[in-house]
mmCIF file of C-alpha atoms in Angstrom:
data_model
loop_
_atom_site.group_PDB
_atom_site.id
_atom_site.type_symbol
_atom_site.label_atom_id
_atom_site.label_comp_id
_atom_site.label_asym_id
_atom_site.label_seq_id
_atom_site.Cartn_x
_atom_site.Cartn_y
_atom_site.Cartn_z
ATOM 1 C CA UNK A 1 112.468 100.412 261.940
ATOM 2 C CA UNK A 2 113.196 98.456 265.120
ATOM 3 C CA UNK A 3 112.873 100.685 268.173
ATOM 4 C CA UNK A 4 113.849 100.207 271.780
ATOM 5 C CA UNK A 5 112.073 102.462 274.275
ATOM 6 C CA UNK A 6 113.497 103.524 277.647
ATOM 7 C CA UNK A 7 111.119 105.050 280.212
ATOM 8 C CA UNK A 8 112.869 106.727 283.148
ATOM 9 C CA UNK A 9 110.009 108.392 285.029
ATOM 10 C CA UNK A 10 106.862 107.334 286.846
ATOM 11 C CA UNK A 11 103.403 108.026 285.423
ATOM 12 C CA UNK A 12 102.431 110.962 287.646
ATOM 13 C CA UNK A 13 105.274 113.376 288.398
ATOM 14 C CA UNK A 14 106.545 113.681 284.813
ATOM 15 C CA UNK A 15 105.009 113.576 281.375
ATOM 16 C CA UNK A 16 107.784 111.241 280.188
ATOM 17 C CA UNK A 17 105.822 108.003 280.389
ATOM 18 C CA UNK A 18 102.780 109.576 278.659
ATOM 19 C CA UNK A 19 105.071 110.720 275.851
ATOM 20 C CA UNK A 20 106.678 107.272 275.711
ATOM 21 C CA UNK A 21 103.257 105.626 275.509
ATOM 22 C CA UNK A 22 102.035 107.982 272.761
ATOM 23 C CA UNK A 23 105.274 107.531 270.831
ATOM 24 C CA UNK A 24 105.182 103.737 271.128
ATOM 25 C CA UNK A 25 101.542 103.599 270.037
ATOM 26 C CA UNK A 26 102.170 105.901 267.067
ATOM 27 C CA UNK A 27 105.255 103.924 266.022
ATOM 28 C CA UNK A 28 103.272 100.675 266.059
ATOM 29 C CA UNK A 29 100.468 102.267 264.035
ATOM 30 C CA UNK A 30 103.059 103.365 261.455
ATOM 31 C CA UNK A 31 104.253 99.754 261.183
ATOM 32 C CA UNK A 32 107.471 100.020 263.185
ATOM 33 C CA UNK A 33 108.625 97.203 265.416
ATOM 34 C CA UNK A 34 109.119 97.766 269.136
ATOM 35 C CA UNK A 35 111.936 95.594 270.472
ATOM 36 C CA UNK A 36 110.738 96.264 274.001
ATOM 37 C CA UNK A 37 109.785 99.041 276.369
ATOM 38 C CA UNK A 38 112.231 99.090 279.273
ATOM 39 C CA UNK A 39 111.271 100.783 282.544
ATOM 40 C CA UNK A 40 114.068 102.156 284.712
ATOM 41 C CA UNK A 41 114.471 104.557 287.657
ATOM 42 C CA UNK A 42 110.968 105.616 288.839
ATOM 43 C CA UNK A 43 109.718 104.354 285.463
ATOM 44 C CA UNK A 44 109.135 101.015 287.201
ATOM 45 C CA UNK A 45 106.053 102.610 288.804
ATOM 46 C CA UNK A 46 104.353 102.348 285.405
ATOM 47 C CA UNK A 47 103.944 98.635 286.156
ATOM 48 C CA UNK A 48 102.133 98.958 289.490
ATOM 49 C CA UNK A 49 98.678 97.396 289.171
ATOM 50 C CA UNK A 50 97.607 98.908 292.501
ATOM 51 C CA UNK A 51 97.801 102.357 290.938
ATOM 52 C CA UNK A 52 94.350 103.952 290.935
ATOM 53 C CA UNK A 53 94.182 107.353 289.248
ATOM 54 C CA UNK A 54 90.997 109.371 289.674
ATOM 55 C CA UNK A 55 88.255 108.454 287.230
ATOM 56 C CA UNK A 56 88.725 111.573 285.071
ATOM 57 C CA UNK A 57 92.460 110.935 284.702
ATOM 58 C CA UNK A 58 94.083 108.623 282.162
ATOM 59 C CA UNK A 59 95.252 105.297 283.586
ATOM 60 C CA UNK A 60 98.685 104.815 282.109
ATOM 61 C CA UNK A 61 99.294 101.446 283.776
ATOM 62 C CA UNK A 62 96.148 100.096 282.120
ATOM 63 C CA UNK A 63 97.053 101.734 278.797
ATOM 64 C CA UNK A 64 100.446 100.002 278.768
ATOM 65 C CA UNK A 65 98.739 96.687 279.536
ATOM 66 C CA UNK A 66 96.332 97.229 276.620
ATOM 67 C CA UNK A 67 99.225 98.006 274.317
ATOM 68 C CA UNK A 68 100.947 94.786 275.363
ATOM 69 C CA UNK A 69 97.772 92.804 274.806
ATOM 70 C CA UNK A 70 96.901 94.326 271.430
ATOM 71 C CA UNK A 71 100.366 94.463 269.891
ATOM 72 C CA UNK A 72 102.373 91.931 271.891
ATOM 73 C CA UNK A 73 104.764 94.678 273.007
ATOM 74 C CA UNK A 74 107.264 93.477 275.595
ATOM 75 C CA UNK A 75 107.119 95.605 278.757
ATOM 76 C CA UNK A 76 110.184 94.965 280.883
ATOM 77 C CA UNK A 77 110.809 96.386 284.341
ATOM 78 C CA UNK A 78 114.361 96.547 285.705
ATOM 79 C CA UNK A 79 114.719 94.152 288.636
ATOM 80 C CA UNK A 80 117.193 96.286 290.602
ATOM 81 C CA UNK A 81 115.203 99.516 290.208
ATOM 82 C CA UNK A 82 111.919 97.689 290.910
ATOM 83 C CA UNK A 83 113.069 95.801 293.990
ATOM 84 C CA UNK A 84 114.261 98.894 295.829
ATOM 85 C CA UNK A 85 110.917 100.572 295.034
ATOM 86 C CA UNK A 86 108.838 97.617 296.210
ATOM 87 C CA UNK A 87 107.625 96.654 292.739
ATOM 88 C CA UNK A 88 107.501 92.862 292.856
ATOM 89 C CA UNK A 89 105.997 90.177 290.615
ATOM 90 C CA UNK A 90 102.754 90.138 292.596
ATOM 91 C CA UNK A 91 102.292 93.883 291.911
ATOM 92 C CA UNK A 92 102.816 93.731 288.150
ATOM 93 C CA UNK A 93 99.954 94.742 285.877
ATOM 94 C CA UNK A 94 99.142 92.470 282.917
ATOM 95 C CA UNK A 95 101.792 92.418 280.205
ATOM 96 C CA UNK A 96 104.706 93.546 282.407
ATOM 97 C CA UNK A 97 107.631 91.362 283.384
ATOM 98 C CA UNK A 98 110.665 91.873 285.596
ATOM 99 C CA UNK A 99 114.113 91.280 284.159
ATOM 100 C CA UNK A 100 117.681 92.565 284.278
ATOM 101 C CA UNK A 101 119.401 95.643 282.889
ATOM 102 C CA UNK A 102 120.869 93.389 280.227
ATOM 103 C CA UNK A 103 117.485 93.668 278.513
ATOM 104 C CA UNK A 104 118.015 97.423 278.131
ATOM 105 C CA UNK A 105 121.482 96.934 276.670
ATOM 106 C CA UNK A 106 120.148 94.217 274.365
ATOM 107 C CA UNK A 107 117.402 96.570 273.138
ATOM 108 C CA UNK A 108 120.152 99.058 272.250
ATOM 109 C CA UNK A 109 122.089 96.378 270.402
ATOM 110 C CA UNK A 110 119.302 94.829 268.328
ATOM 111 C CA UNK A 111 117.275 98.000 267.769
ATOM 112 C CA UNK A 112 117.954 100.544 265.049
ATOM 113 C CA UNK A 113 117.274 103.291 267.583
ATOM 114 C CA UNK A 114 116.955 103.481 271.363
ATOM 115 C CA UNK A 115 114.606 106.305 272.317
ATOM 116 C CA UNK A 116 114.780 107.639 275.887
ATOM 117 C CA UNK A 117 111.943 109.353 277.729
ATOM 118 C CA UNK A 118 112.777 111.152 280.962
ATOM 119 C CA UNK A 119 114.599 114.056 282.514
ATOM 120 C CA UNK B 1 125.493 95.251 290.331
ATOM 121 C CA UNK B 2 127.502 92.095 289.755
ATOM 122 C CA UNK B 3 124.605 89.734 289.284
ATOM 123 C CA UNK B 4 124.568 89.830 285.473
ATOM 124 C CA UNK B 5 128.294 89.856 285.042
ATOM 125 C CA UNK B 6 128.235 86.300 283.779
ATOM 126 C CA UNK B 7 125.777 87.039 280.963
ATOM 127 C CA UNK B 8 127.074 85.485 277.779
ATOM 128 C CA UNK B 9 126.455 87.577 274.705
ATOM 129 C CA UNK B 10 127.884 86.735 271.320
ATOM 130 C CA UNK B 11 125.965 89.332 269.318
ATOM 131 C CA UNK B 12 127.185 92.460 267.605
ATOM 132 C CA UNK B 13 129.168 95.170 269.355
ATOM 133 C CA UNK B 14 127.769 98.674 269.235
ATOM 134 C CA UNK B 15 129.131 102.023 270.294
ATOM 135 C CA UNK B 16 127.325 102.965 273.513
ATOM 136 C CA UNK B 17 127.855 106.414 274.962
ATOM 137 C CA UNK B 18 126.615 107.198 278.453
ATOM 138 C CA UNK B 19 126.247 110.903 279.114
ATOM 139 C CA UNK B 20 126.204 111.777 282.806
ATOM 140 C CA UNK B 21 124.824 115.252 283.337
ATOM 141 C CA UNK B 22 123.511 115.260 286.877
ATOM 142 C CA UNK B 23 125.060 115.718 290.308
ATOM 143 C CA UNK B 24 125.806 112.444 292.135
ATOM 144 C CA UNK B 25 123.361 113.100 294.978
ATOM 145 C CA UNK B 26 119.984 114.796 295.093
ATOM 146 C CA UNK B 27 118.490 112.440 292.512
ATOM 147 C CA UNK B 28 119.072 108.766 291.804
ATOM 148 C CA UNK B 29 120.001 109.131 288.133
ATOM 149 C CA UNK B 30 123.778 109.086 288.563
ATOM 150 C CA UNK B 31 123.839 106.017 290.809
ATOM 151 C CA UNK B 32 121.415 103.964 288.725
ATOM 152 C CA UNK B 33 123.046 105.212 285.521
ATOM 153 C CA UNK B 34 126.368 103.780 286.581
ATOM 154 C CA UNK B 35 124.741 100.365 286.944
ATOM 155 C CA UNK B 36 123.757 100.442 283.263
ATOM 156 C CA UNK B 37 127.298 101.334 282.207
ATOM 157 C CA UNK B 38 128.681 98.318 284.028
ATOM 158 C CA UNK B 39 126.084 96.023 282.432
ATOM 159 C CA UNK B 40 126.825 97.379 278.934
ATOM 160 C CA UNK B 41 130.512 96.732 279.575
ATOM 161 C CA UNK B 42 129.705 93.201 280.783
ATOM 162 C CA UNK B 43 127.967 92.707 277.411
ATOM 163 C CA UNK B 44 131.322 93.557 275.778
ATOM 164 C CA UNK B 45 129.984 96.672 274.104
ATOM 165 C CA UNK B 46 132.188 99.568 272.967
ATOM 166 C CA UNK B 47 131.399 101.850 275.911
ATOM 167 C CA UNK B 48 132.239 105.543 276.318
ATOM 168 C CA UNK B 49 131.372 107.679 279.302
ATOM 169 C CA UNK B 50 130.933 111.418 279.276
ATOM 170 C CA UNK B 51 130.705 113.713 282.294
ATOM 171 C CA UNK B 52 129.168 117.090 281.567
ATOM 172 C CA UNK B 53 127.224 119.820 283.355
ATOM 173 C CA UNK B 54 126.807 118.916 287.079
ATOM 174 C CA UNK B 55 127.711 115.344 286.061
ATOM 175 C CA UNK B 56 131.389 116.285 286.518
ATOM 176 C CA UNK B 57 130.732 116.344 290.281
ATOM 177 C CA UNK B 58 130.115 112.564 290.119
ATOM 178 C CA UNK B 59 133.849 111.958 289.753
ATOM 179 C CA UNK B 60 135.075 114.675 292.123
ATOM 180 C CA UNK B 61 137.636 113.483 294.671
ATOM 181 C CA UNK B 62 137.056 113.539 298.436
ATOM 182 C CA UNK B 63 133.307 113.187 298.493
ATOM 183 C CA UNK B 64 131.990 113.156 302.061
ATOM 184 C CA UNK B 65 128.391 111.972 302.144
ATOM 185 C CA UNK B 66 127.798 110.859 305.738
ATOM 186 C CA UNK B 67 126.011 114.128 306.512
ATOM 187 C CA UNK B 68 123.298 113.365 303.960
ATOM 188 C CA UNK B 69 123.078 109.671 304.863
ATOM 189 C CA UNK B 70 123.908 108.557 301.330
ATOM 190 C CA UNK B 71 126.501 106.042 300.228
ATOM 191 C CA UNK B 72 129.522 107.614 298.562
ATOM 192 C CA UNK B 73 129.591 105.624 295.333
ATOM 193 C CA UNK B 74 132.443 107.511 293.684
ATOM 194 C CA UNK B 75 134.916 104.627 294.367
ATOM 195 C CA UNK B 76 132.848 102.524 291.931
ATOM 196 C CA UNK B 77 134.107 104.686 289.062
ATOM 197 C CA UNK B 78 137.571 103.323 289.737
ATOM 198 C CA UNK B 79 136.204 99.857 288.891
ATOM 199 C CA UNK B 80 135.388 100.953 285.332
ATOM 200 C CA UNK B 81 138.870 100.122 284.118
ATOM 201 C CA UNK B 82 138.378 96.540 285.289
ATOM 202 C CA UNK B 83 135.327 96.396 283.027
ATOM 203 C CA UNK B 84 137.439 97.677 280.113
ATOM 204 C CA UNK B 85 135.660 101.032 280.168
ATOM 205 C CA UNK B 86 138.620 103.189 279.245
ATOM 206 C CA UNK B 87 137.003 105.867 277.088
ATOM 207 C CA UNK B 88 136.076 108.400 279.718
ATOM 208 C CA UNK B 89 135.580 112.043 278.843
ATOM 209 C CA UNK B 90 134.797 115.219 280.745
ATOM 210 C CA UNK B 91 133.559 118.395 279.144
ATOM 211 C CA UNK B 92 136.060 121.234 279.401
ATOM 212 C CA UNK B 93 133.483 123.979 279.792
ATOM 213 C CA UNK B 94 131.664 122.128 282.572
ATOM 214 C CA UNK B 95 134.873 121.600 284.551
ATOM 215 C CA UNK B 96 135.929 125.218 284.142
ATOM 216 C CA UNK B 97 132.550 126.626 285.118
ATOM 217 C CA UNK B 98 132.784 124.654 288.382
ATOM 218 C CA UNK B 99 136.402 125.496 289.157
ATOM 219 C CA UNK B 100 137.528 121.906 288.620
ATOM 220 C CA UNK B 101 140.530 120.421 286.831
ATOM 221 C CA UNK B 102 141.635 116.872 286.027
ATOM 222 C CA UNK B 103 143.554 116.799 289.316
ATOM 223 C CA UNK B 104 140.274 117.033 291.221
ATOM 224 C CA UNK B 105 138.872 113.811 289.723
ATOM 225 C CA UNK B 106 138.898 110.216 291.033
ATOM 226 C CA UNK B 107 139.656 108.722 287.610
ATOM 227 C CA UNK B 108 141.720 109.811 284.617
ATOM 228 C CA UNK B 109 139.614 111.457 281.921
ATOM 229 C CA UNK B 110 140.191 112.948 278.513
ATOM 230 C CA UNK B 111 139.036 116.554 278.603
ATOM 231 C CA UNK B 112 137.175 117.579 275.451
ATOM 232 C CA UNK B 113 135.494 120.802 274.458
ATOM 233 C CA UNK B 114 131.777 120.913 273.872
ATOM 234 C CA UNK B 115 132.249 120.894 270.098
ATOM 235 C CA UNK B 116 134.726 117.993 270.226
ATOM 236 C CA UNK B 117 132.229 116.040 272.330
ATOM 237 C CA UNK B 118 129.501 116.792 269.799
ATOM 238 C CA UNK B 119 131.646 115.265 267.047
ATOM 239 C CA UNK B 120 132.351 112.204 269.164
ATOM 240 C CA UNK B 121 128.674 111.849 270.004
ATOM 241 C CA UNK B 122 127.875 111.897 266.311
ATOM 242 C CA UNK B 123 129.923 108.706 265.835
ATOM 243 C CA UNK B 124 127.959 106.748 268.462
ATOM 244 C CA UNK B 125 125.178 104.236 267.801
ATOM 245 C CA UNK B 126 123.408 104.326 271.168
ATOM 246 C CA UNK B 127 123.480 107.406 273.387
ATOM 247 C CA UNK B 128 121.916 107.154 276.840
ATOM 248 C CA UNK B 129 121.777 110.201 279.068
ATOM 249 C CA UNK B 130 121.371 110.019 282.806
#
């Protein structure tokens, strides 16, 4: 199945991006295709390479980057949501890119399912 | 909000339903959600909008936001028609619970009961809730 993933929360206040990461990883392991992971609202904070969780905490930004590297998953951050939150190209962790909301709509169109994680 | 309006897309058309469940102020979901609706419409998708729960307050008339230093974005809903977003629904139970009627809203809506909305939702291909 072709899946689009929408992440609407940042990595620390809500569990949504953890759940999205676990879901995406499990889907890939089951042989599903991920059209892209799209980060919106505070979800854009998942892309911030300056994020430094404490050493006994999981580092979700790094985990997303690993997922992109290992599986070629496209990680797309909404430009409008990112810009107002100060997430710019120079802050992006490996594997993330900034693009428009059209990429979210396109994921809905070409995917068999669009799965949302957030409030 | 207008920067991707010129996107050309010749692909398939899907039924997108946007379910707005949150109050217009207090969190950013309503404002940023509306941006996605306009983009989906610019991609010529078959767009429906639903207002339910506190989401019905998003389209309440006479919003006065200067006291909270937020932009009143309710006039943007009146632009939906220009984007060919004409399927706009409000949940009957949500309106009633908040003492609202169609006359209190900035745009015309079709009022549907919770069960009617559930049936409509079942016919959609992509449902995004903000």
